[in-house]
JSON list of C-alpha atoms in Angstrom, two decimals:
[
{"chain": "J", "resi": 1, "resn": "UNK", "atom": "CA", "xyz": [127.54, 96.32, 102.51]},
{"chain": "J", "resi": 2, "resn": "UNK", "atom": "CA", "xyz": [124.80, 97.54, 104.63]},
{"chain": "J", "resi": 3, "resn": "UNK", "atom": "CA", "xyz": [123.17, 95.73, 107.36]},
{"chain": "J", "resi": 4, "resn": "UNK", "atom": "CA", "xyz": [120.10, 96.63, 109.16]},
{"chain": "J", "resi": 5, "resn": "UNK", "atom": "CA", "xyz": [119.94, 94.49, 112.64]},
{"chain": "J", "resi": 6, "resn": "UNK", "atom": "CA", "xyz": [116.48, 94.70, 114.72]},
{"chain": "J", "resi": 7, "resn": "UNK", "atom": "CA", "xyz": [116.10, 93.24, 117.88]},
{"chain": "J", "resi": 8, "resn": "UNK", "atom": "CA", "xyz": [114.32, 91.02, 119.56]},
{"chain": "J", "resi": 9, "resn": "UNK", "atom": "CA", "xyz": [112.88, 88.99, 116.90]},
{"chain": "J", "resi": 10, "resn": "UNK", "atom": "CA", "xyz": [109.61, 88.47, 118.60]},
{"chain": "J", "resi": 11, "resn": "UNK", "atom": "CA", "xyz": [108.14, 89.53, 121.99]},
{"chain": "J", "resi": 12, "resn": "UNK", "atom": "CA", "xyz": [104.90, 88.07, 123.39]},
{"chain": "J", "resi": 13, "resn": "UNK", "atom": "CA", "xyz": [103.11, 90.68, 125.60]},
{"chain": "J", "resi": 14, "resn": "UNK", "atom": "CA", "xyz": [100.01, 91.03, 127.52]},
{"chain": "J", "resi": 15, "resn": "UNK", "atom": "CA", "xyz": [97.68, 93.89, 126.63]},
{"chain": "J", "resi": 16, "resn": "UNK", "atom": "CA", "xyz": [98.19, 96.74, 128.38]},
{"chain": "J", "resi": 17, "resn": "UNK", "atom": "CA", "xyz": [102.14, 96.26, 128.83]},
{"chain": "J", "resi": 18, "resn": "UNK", "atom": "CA", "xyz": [104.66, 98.18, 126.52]},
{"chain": "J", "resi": 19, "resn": "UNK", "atom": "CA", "xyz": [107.05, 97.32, 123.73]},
{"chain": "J", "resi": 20, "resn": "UNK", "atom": "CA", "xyz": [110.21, 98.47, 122.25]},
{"chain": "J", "resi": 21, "resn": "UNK", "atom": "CA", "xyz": [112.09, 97.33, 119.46]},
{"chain": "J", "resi": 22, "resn": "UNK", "atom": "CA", "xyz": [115.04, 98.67, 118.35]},
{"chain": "J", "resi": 23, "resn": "UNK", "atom": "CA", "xyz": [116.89, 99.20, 115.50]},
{"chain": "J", "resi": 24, "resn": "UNK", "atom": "CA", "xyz": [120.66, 99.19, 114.33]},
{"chain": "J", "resi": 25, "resn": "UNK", "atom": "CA", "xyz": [122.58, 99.69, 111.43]},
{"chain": "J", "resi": 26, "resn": "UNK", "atom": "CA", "xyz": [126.59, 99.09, 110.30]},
{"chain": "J", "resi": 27, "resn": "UNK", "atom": "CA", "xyz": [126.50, 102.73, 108.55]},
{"chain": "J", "resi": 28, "resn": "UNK", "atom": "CA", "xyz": [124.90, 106.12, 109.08]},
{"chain": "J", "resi": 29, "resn": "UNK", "atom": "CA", "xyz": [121.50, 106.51, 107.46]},
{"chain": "J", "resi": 30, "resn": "UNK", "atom": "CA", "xyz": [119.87, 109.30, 105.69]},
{"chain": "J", "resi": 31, "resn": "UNK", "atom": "CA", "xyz": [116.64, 108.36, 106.92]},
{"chain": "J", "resi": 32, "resn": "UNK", "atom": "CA", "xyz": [115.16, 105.64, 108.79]},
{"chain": "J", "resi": 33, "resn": "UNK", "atom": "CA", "xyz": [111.20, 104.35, 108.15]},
{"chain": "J", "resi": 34, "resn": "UNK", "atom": "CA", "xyz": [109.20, 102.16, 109.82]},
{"chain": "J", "resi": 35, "resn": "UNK", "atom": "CA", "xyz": [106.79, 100.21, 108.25]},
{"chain": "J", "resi": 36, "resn": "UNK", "atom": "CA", "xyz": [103.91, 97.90, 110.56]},
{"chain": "J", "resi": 37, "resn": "UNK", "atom": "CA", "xyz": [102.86, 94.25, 108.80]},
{"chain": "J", "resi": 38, "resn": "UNK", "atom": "CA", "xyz": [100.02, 92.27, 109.64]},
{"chain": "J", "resi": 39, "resn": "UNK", "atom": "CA", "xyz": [99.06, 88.70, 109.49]},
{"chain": "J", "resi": 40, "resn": "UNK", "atom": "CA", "xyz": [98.67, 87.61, 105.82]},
{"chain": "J", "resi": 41, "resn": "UNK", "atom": "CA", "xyz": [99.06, 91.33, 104.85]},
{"chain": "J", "resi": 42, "resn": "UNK", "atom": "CA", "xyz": [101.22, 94.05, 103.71]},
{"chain": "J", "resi": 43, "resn": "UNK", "atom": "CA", "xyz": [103.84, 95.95, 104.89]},
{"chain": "J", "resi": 44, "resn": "UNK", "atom": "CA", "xyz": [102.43, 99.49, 105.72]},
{"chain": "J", "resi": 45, "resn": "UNK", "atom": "CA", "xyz": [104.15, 102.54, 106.06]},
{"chain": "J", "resi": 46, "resn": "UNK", "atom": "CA", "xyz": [104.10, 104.44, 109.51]},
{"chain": "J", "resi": 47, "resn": "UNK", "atom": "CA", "xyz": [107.10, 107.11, 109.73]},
{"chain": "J", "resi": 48, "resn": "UNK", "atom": "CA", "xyz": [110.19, 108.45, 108.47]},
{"chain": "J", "resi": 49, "resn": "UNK", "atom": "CA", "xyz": [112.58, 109.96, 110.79]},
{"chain": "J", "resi": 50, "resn": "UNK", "atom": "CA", "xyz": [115.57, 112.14, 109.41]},
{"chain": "J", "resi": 51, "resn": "UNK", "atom": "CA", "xyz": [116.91, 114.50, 111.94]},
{"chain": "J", "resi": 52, "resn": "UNK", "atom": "CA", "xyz": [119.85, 113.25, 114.35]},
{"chain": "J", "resi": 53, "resn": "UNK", "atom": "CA", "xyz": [117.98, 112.85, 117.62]},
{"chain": "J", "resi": 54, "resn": "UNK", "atom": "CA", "xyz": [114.36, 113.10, 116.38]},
{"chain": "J", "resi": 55, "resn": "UNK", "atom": "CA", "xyz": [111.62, 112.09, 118.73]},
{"chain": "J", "resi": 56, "resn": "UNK", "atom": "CA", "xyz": [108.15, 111.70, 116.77]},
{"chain": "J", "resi": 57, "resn": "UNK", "atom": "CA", "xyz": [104.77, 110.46, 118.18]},
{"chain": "J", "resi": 58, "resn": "UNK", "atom": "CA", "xyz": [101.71, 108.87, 116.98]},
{"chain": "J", "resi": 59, "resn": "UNK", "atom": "CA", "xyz": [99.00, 108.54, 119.52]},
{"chain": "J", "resi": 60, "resn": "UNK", "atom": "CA", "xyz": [100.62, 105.47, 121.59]},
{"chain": "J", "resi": 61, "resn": "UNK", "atom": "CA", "xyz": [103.68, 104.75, 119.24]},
{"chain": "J", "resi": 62, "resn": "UNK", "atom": "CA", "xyz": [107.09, 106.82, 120.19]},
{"chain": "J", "resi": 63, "resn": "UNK", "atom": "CA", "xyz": [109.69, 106.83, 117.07]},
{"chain": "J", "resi": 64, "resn": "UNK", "atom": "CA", "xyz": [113.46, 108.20, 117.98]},
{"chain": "J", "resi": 65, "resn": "UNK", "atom": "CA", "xyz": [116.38, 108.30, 115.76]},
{"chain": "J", "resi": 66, "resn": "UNK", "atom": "CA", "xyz": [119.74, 108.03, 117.48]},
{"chain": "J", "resi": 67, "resn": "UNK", "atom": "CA", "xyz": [122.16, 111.26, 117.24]},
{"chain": "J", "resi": 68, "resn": "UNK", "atom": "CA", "xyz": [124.70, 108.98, 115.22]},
{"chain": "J", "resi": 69, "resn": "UNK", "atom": "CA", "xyz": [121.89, 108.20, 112.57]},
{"chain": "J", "resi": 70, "resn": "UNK", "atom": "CA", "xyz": [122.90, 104.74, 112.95]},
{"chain": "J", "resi": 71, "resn": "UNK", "atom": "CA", "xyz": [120.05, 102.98, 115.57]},
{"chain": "J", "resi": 72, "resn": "UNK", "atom": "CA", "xyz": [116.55, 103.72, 115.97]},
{"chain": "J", "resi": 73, "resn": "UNK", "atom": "CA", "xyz": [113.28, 102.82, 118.39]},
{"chain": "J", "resi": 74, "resn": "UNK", "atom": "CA", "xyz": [109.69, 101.93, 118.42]},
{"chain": "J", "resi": 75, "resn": "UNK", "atom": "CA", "xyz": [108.15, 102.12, 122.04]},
{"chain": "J", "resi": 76, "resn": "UNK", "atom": "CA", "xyz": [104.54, 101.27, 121.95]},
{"chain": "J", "resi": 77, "resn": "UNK", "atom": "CA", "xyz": [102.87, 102.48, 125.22]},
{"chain": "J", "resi": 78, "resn": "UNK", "atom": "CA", "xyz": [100.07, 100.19, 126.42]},
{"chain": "J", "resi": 79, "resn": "UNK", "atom": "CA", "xyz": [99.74, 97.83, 124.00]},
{"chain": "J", "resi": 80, "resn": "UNK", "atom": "CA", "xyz": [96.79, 96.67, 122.25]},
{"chain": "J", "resi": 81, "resn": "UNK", "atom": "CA", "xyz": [95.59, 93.47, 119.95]},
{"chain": "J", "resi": 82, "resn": "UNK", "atom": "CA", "xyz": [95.31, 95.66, 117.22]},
{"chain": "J", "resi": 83, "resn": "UNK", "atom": "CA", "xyz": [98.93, 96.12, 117.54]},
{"chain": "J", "resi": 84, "resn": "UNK", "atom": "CA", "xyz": [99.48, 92.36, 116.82]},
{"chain": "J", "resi": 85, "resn": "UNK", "atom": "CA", "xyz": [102.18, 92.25, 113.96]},
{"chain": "J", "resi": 86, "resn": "UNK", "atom": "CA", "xyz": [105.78, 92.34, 112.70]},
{"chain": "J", "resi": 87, "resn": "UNK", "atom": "CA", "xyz": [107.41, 95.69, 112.60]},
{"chain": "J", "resi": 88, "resn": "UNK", "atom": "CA", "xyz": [110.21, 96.42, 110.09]},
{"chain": "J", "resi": 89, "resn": "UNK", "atom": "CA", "xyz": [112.60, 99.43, 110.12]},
{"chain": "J", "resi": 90, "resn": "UNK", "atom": "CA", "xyz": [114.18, 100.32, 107.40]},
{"chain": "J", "resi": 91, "resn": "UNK", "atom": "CA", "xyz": [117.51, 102.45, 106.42]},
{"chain": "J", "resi": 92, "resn": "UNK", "atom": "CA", "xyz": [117.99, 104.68, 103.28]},
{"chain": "J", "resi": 93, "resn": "UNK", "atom": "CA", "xyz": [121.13, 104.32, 101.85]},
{"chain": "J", "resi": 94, "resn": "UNK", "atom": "CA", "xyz": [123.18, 107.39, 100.82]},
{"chain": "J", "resi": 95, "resn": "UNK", "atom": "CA", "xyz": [122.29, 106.24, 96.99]},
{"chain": "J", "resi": 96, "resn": "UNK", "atom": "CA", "xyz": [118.80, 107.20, 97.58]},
{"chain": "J", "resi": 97, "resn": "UNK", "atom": "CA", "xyz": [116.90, 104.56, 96.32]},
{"chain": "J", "resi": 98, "resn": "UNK", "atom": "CA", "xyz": [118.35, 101.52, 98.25]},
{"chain": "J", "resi": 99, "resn": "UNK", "atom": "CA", "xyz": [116.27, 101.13, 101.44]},
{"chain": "J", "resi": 100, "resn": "UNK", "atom": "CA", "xyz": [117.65, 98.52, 103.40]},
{"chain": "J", "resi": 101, "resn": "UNK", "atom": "CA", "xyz": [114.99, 96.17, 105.88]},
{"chain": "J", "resi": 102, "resn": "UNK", "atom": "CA", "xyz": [115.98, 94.59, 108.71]},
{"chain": "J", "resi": 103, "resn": "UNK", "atom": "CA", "xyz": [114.64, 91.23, 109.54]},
{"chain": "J", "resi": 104, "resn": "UNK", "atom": "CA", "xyz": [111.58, 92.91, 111.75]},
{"chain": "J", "resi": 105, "resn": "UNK", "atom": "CA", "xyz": [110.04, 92.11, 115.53]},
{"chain": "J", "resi": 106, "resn": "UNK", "atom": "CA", "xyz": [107.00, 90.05, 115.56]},
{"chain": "J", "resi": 107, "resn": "UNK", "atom": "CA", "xyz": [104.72, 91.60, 118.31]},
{"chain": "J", "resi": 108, "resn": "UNK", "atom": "CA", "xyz": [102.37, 89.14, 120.10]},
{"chain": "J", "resi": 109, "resn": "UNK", "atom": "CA", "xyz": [99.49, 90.47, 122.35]},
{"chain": "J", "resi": 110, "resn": "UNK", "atom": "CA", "xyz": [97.46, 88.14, 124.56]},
{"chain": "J", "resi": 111, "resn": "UNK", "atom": "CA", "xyz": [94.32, 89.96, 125.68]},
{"chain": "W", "resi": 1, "resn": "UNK", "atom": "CA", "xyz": [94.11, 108.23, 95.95]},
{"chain": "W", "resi": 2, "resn": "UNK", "atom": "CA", "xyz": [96.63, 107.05, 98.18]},
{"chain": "W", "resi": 3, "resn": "UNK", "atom": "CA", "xyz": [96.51, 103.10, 97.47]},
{"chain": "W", "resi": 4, "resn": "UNK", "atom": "CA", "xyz": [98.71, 100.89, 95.09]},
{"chain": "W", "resi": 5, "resn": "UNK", "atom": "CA", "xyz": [96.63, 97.83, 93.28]},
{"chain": "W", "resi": 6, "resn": "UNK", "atom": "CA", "xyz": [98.03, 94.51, 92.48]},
{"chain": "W", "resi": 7, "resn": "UNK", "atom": "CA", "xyz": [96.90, 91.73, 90.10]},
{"chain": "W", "resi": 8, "resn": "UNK", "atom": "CA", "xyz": [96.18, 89.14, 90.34]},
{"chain": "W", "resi": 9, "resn": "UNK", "atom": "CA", "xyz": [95.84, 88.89, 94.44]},
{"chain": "W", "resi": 10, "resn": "UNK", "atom": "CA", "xyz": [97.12, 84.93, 93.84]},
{"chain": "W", "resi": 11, "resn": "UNK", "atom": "CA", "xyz": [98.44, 83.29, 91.15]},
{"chain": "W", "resi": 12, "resn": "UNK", "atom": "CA", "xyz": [99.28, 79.46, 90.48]},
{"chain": "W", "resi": 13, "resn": "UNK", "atom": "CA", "xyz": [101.58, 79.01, 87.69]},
{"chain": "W", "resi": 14, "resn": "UNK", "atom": "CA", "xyz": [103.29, 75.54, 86.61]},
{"chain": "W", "resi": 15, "resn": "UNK", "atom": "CA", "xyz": [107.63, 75.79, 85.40]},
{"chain": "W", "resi": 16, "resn": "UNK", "atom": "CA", "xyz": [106.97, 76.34, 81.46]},
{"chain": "W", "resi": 17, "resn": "UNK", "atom": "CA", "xyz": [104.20, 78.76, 82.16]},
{"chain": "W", "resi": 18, "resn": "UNK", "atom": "CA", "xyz": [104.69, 82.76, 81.63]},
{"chain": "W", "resi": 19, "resn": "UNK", "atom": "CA", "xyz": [102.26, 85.26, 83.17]},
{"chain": "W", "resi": 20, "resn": "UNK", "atom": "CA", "xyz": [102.50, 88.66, 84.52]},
{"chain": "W", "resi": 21, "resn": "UNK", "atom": "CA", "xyz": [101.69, 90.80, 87.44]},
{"chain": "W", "resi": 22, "resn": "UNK", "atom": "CA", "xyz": [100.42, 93.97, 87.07]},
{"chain": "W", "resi": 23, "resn": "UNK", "atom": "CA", "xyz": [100.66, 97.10, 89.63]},
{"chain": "W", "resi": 24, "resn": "UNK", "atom": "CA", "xyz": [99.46, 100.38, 89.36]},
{"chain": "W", "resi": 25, "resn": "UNK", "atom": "CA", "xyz": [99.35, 103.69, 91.28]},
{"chain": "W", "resi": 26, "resn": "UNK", "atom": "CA", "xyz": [97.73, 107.38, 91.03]},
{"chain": "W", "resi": 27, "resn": "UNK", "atom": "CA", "xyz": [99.71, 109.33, 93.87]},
{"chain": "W", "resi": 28, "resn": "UNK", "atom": "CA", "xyz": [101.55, 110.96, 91.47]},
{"chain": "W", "resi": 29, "resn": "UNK", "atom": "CA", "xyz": [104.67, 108.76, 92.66]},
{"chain": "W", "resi": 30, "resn": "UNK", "atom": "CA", "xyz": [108.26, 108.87, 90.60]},
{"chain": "W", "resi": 31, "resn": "UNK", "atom": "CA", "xyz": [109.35, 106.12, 91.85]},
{"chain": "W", "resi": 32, "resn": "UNK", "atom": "CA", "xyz": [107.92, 102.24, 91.74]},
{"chain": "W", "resi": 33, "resn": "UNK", "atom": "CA", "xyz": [109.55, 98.83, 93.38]},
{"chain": "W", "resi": 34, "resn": "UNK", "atom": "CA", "xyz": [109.04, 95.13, 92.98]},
{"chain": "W", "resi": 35, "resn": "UNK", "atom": "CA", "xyz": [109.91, 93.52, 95.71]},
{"chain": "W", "resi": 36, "resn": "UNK", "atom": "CA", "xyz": [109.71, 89.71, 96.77]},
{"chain": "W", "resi": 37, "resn": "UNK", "atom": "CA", "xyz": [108.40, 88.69, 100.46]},
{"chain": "W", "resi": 38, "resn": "UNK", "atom": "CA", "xyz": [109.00, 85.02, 101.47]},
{"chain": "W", "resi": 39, "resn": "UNK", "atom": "CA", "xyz": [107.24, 84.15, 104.89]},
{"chain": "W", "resi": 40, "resn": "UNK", "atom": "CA", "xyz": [108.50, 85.63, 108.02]},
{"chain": "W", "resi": 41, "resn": "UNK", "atom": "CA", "xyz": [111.34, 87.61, 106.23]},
{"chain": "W", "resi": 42, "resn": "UNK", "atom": "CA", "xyz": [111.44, 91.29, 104.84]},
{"chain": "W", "resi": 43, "resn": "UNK", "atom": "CA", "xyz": [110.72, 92.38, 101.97]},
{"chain": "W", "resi": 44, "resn": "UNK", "atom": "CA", "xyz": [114.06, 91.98, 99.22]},
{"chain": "W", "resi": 45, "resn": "UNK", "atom": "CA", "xyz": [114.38, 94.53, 96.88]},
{"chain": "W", "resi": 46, "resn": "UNK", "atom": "CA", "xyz": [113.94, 93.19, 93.37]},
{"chain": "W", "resi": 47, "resn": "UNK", "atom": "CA", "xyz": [114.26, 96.07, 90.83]},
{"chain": "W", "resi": 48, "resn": "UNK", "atom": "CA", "xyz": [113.77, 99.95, 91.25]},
{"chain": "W", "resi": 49, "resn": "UNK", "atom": "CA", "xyz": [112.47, 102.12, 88.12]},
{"chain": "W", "resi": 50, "resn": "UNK", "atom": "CA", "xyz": [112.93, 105.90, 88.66]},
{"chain": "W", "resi": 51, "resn": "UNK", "atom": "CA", "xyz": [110.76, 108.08, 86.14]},
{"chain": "W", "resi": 52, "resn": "UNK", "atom": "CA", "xyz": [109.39, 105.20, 84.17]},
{"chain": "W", "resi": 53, "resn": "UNK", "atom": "CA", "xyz": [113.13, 104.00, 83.90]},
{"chain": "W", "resi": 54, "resn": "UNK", "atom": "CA", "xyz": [115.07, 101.08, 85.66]},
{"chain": "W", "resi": 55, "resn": "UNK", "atom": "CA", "xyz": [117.34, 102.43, 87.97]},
{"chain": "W", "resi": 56, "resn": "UNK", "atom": "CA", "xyz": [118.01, 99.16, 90.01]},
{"chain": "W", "resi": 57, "resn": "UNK", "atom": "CA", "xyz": [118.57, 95.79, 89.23]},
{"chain": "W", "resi": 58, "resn": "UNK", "atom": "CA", "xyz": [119.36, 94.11, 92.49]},
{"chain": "W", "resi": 59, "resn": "UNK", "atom": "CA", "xyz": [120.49, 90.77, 90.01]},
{"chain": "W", "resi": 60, "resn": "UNK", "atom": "CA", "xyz": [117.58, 89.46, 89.90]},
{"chain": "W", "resi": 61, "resn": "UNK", "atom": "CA", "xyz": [117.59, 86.53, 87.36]},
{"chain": "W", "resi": 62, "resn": "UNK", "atom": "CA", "xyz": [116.18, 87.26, 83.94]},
{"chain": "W", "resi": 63, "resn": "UNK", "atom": "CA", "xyz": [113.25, 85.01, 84.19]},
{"chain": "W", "resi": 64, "resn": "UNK", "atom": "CA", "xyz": [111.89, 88.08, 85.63]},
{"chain": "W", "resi": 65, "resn": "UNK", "atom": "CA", "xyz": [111.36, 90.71, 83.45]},
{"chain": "W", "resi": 66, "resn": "UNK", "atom": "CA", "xyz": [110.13, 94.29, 84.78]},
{"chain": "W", "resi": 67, "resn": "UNK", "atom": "CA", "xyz": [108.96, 96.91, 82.43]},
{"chain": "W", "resi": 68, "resn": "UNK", "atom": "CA", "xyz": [107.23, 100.46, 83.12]},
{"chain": "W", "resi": 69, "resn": "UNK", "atom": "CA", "xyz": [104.30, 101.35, 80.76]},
{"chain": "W", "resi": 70, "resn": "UNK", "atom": "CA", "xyz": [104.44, 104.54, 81.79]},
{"chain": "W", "resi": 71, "resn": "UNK", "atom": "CA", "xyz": [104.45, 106.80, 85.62]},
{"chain": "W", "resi": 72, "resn": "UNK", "atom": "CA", "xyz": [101.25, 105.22, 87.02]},
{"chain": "W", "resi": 73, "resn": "UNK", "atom": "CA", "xyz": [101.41, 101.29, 85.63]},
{"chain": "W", "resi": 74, "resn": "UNK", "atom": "CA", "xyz": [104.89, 98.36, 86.31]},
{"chain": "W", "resi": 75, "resn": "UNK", "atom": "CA", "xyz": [104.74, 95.44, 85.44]},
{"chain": "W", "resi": 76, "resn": "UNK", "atom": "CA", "xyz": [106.93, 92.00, 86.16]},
{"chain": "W", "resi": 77, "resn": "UNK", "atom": "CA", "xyz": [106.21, 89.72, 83.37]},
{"chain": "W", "resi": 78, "resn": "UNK", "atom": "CA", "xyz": [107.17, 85.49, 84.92]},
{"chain": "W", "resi": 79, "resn": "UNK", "atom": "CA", "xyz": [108.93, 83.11, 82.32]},
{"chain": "W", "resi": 80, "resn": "UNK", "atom": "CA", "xyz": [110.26, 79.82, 83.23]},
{"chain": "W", "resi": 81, "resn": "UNK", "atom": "CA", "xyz": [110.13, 80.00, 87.12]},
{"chain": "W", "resi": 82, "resn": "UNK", "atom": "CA", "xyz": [111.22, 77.22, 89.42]},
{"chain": "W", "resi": 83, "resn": "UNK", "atom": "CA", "xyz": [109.51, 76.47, 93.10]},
{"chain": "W", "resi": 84, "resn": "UNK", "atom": "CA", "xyz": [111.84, 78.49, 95.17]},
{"chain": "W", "resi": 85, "resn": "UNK", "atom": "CA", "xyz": [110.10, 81.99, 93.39]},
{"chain": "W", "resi": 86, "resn": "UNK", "atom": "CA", "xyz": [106.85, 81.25, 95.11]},
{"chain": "W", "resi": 87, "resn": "UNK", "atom": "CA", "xyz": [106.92, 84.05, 97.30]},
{"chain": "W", "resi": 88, "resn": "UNK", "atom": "CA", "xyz": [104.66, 87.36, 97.93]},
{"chain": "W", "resi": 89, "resn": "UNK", "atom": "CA", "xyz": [105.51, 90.02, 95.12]},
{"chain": "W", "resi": 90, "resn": "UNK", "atom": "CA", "xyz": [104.81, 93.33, 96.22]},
{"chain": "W", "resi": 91, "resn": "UNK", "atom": "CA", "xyz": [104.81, 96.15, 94.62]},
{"chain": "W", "resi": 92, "resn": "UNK", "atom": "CA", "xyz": [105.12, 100.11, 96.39]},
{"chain": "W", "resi": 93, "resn": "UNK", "atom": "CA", "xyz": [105.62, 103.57, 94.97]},
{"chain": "W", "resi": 94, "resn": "UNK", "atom": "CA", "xyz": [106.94, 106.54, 96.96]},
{"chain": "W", "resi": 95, "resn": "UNK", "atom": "CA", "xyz": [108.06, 110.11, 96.20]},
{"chain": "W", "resi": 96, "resn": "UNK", "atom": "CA", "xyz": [111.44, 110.82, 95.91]},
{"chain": "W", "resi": 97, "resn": "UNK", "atom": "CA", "xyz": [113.08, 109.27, 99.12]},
{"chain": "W", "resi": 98, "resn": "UNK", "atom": "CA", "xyz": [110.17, 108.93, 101.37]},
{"chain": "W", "resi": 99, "resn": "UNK", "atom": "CA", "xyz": [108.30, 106.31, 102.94]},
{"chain": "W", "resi": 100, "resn": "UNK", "atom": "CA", "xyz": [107.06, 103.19, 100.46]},
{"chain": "W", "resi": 101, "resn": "UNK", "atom": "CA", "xyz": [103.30, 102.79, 100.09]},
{"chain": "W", "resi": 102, "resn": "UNK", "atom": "CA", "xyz": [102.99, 98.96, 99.19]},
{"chain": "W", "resi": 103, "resn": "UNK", "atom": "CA", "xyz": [100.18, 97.48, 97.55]},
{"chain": "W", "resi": 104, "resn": "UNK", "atom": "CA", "xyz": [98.34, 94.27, 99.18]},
{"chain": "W", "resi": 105, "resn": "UNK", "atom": "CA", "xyz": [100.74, 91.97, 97.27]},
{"chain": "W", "resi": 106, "resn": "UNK", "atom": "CA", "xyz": [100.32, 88.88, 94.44]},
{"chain": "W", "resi": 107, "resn": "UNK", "atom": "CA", "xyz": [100.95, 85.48, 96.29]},
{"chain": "W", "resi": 108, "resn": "UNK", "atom": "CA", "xyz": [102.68, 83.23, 93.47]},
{"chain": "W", "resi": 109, "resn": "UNK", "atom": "CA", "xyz": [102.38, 79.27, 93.77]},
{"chain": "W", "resi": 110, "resn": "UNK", "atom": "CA", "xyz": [105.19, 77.76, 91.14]},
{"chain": "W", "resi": 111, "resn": "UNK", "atom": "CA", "xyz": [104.28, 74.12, 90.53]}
]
């Protein structure tokens, strides 16, 4: 079946500094979304990407999905402690409801 | 209205007991998802319903039982659980194939 692979699993950073995590899959995805989690809350939905190639922005985050569909990346410019969090992609499968998560970065910030 | 409730925000229940959780939205969403959260992993799809209808049953075992009162309510009624189902049950809605909106989650204690 599908996998979902994100890398690295957590990354300790000092505010200010940037962050990437990236995200791969064994198939080609419809879409890929990104969803931000918080300490002791719930996972919260930031983007959905579908084009081959496609290069969104929100204020400091940077969302690109690969021209094969299959691997995507969150660059976070200048990070902040409001960052703080684990960040999940996650693949739709061609049968449209099935999104598949992958196991998510856990972003540190020491001020 | 762009939230999803959950209640109860925690429950305790012992092995014999049965309870239920109870999630609701008003974004006019088609679609609705249980899914089950234990710490530092992703979320794991537990059962999709499609226009009040169950579309996905990713095998979950029948001592959870989801049902759809109708587009805005789900439900996931508990019978018999052991320890290992303590987990964070979330519930999310979403339009057709787009990004989840989750609600804050019930955090379940089996005794």
């Amino acid at each position: 079946g599908q996998q979902v692979m994100q890398i690295p699993q957590y990354q300790h950073v000092q505010e200010g500094e940037d962050f990437t995590t990236y995200c791969n899959s064994s198939t080609t995805l419809s879409n890929i979304q990104w969803y931000k989690q918080r300490p002791g809350g719930h996972p919260v939905f930031l983007i959905q990407l579908v084009k081959s190639g496609e290069v969104k922005k929100q204020k400091r985050l940077t969302f690109q999905f690969g021209e094969a569909k299959k691997n995507s990346s969150l660059h976070i410019t200048a990070t902040q402690t409001t960052d703080v969090g684990t960040y999940f992609c996650a693949g739709l499968e061609t049968s449209y409801d099935k999104v598949i998560f992958g196991p998510g970065t856990s972003l540190s910030v020491i001020p | 209205d762009t939230e999803v409730t959950q209640t109860p925000k925690h429950l305790v229940m012992g092995m014999t007991n049965k309870k239920s959780l109870k999630c609701e939205q008003h974004m006019g969403h088609r679609a609705m998802y249980w899914y089950k959260q234990k710490a530092k992993k992703p979320p794991e799809l537990m059962f999709v319903y499609s226009y009040e209808k169950l579309s996905i049953n990713e095998s979950v075992p029948s001592r959870f039982s989801p049902e759809c009162p109708n587009s805005s309510l789900l439900n996931l009624h508990l019978h018999a659980l052991q320890p290992e189902d303590s987990a964070l049950y979330l519930c999310a809605s979403s339009q057709d194939a787009a990004g989840r909106f989750f609600g804050p989650g019930t955090r379940l204690t089996v005794l």
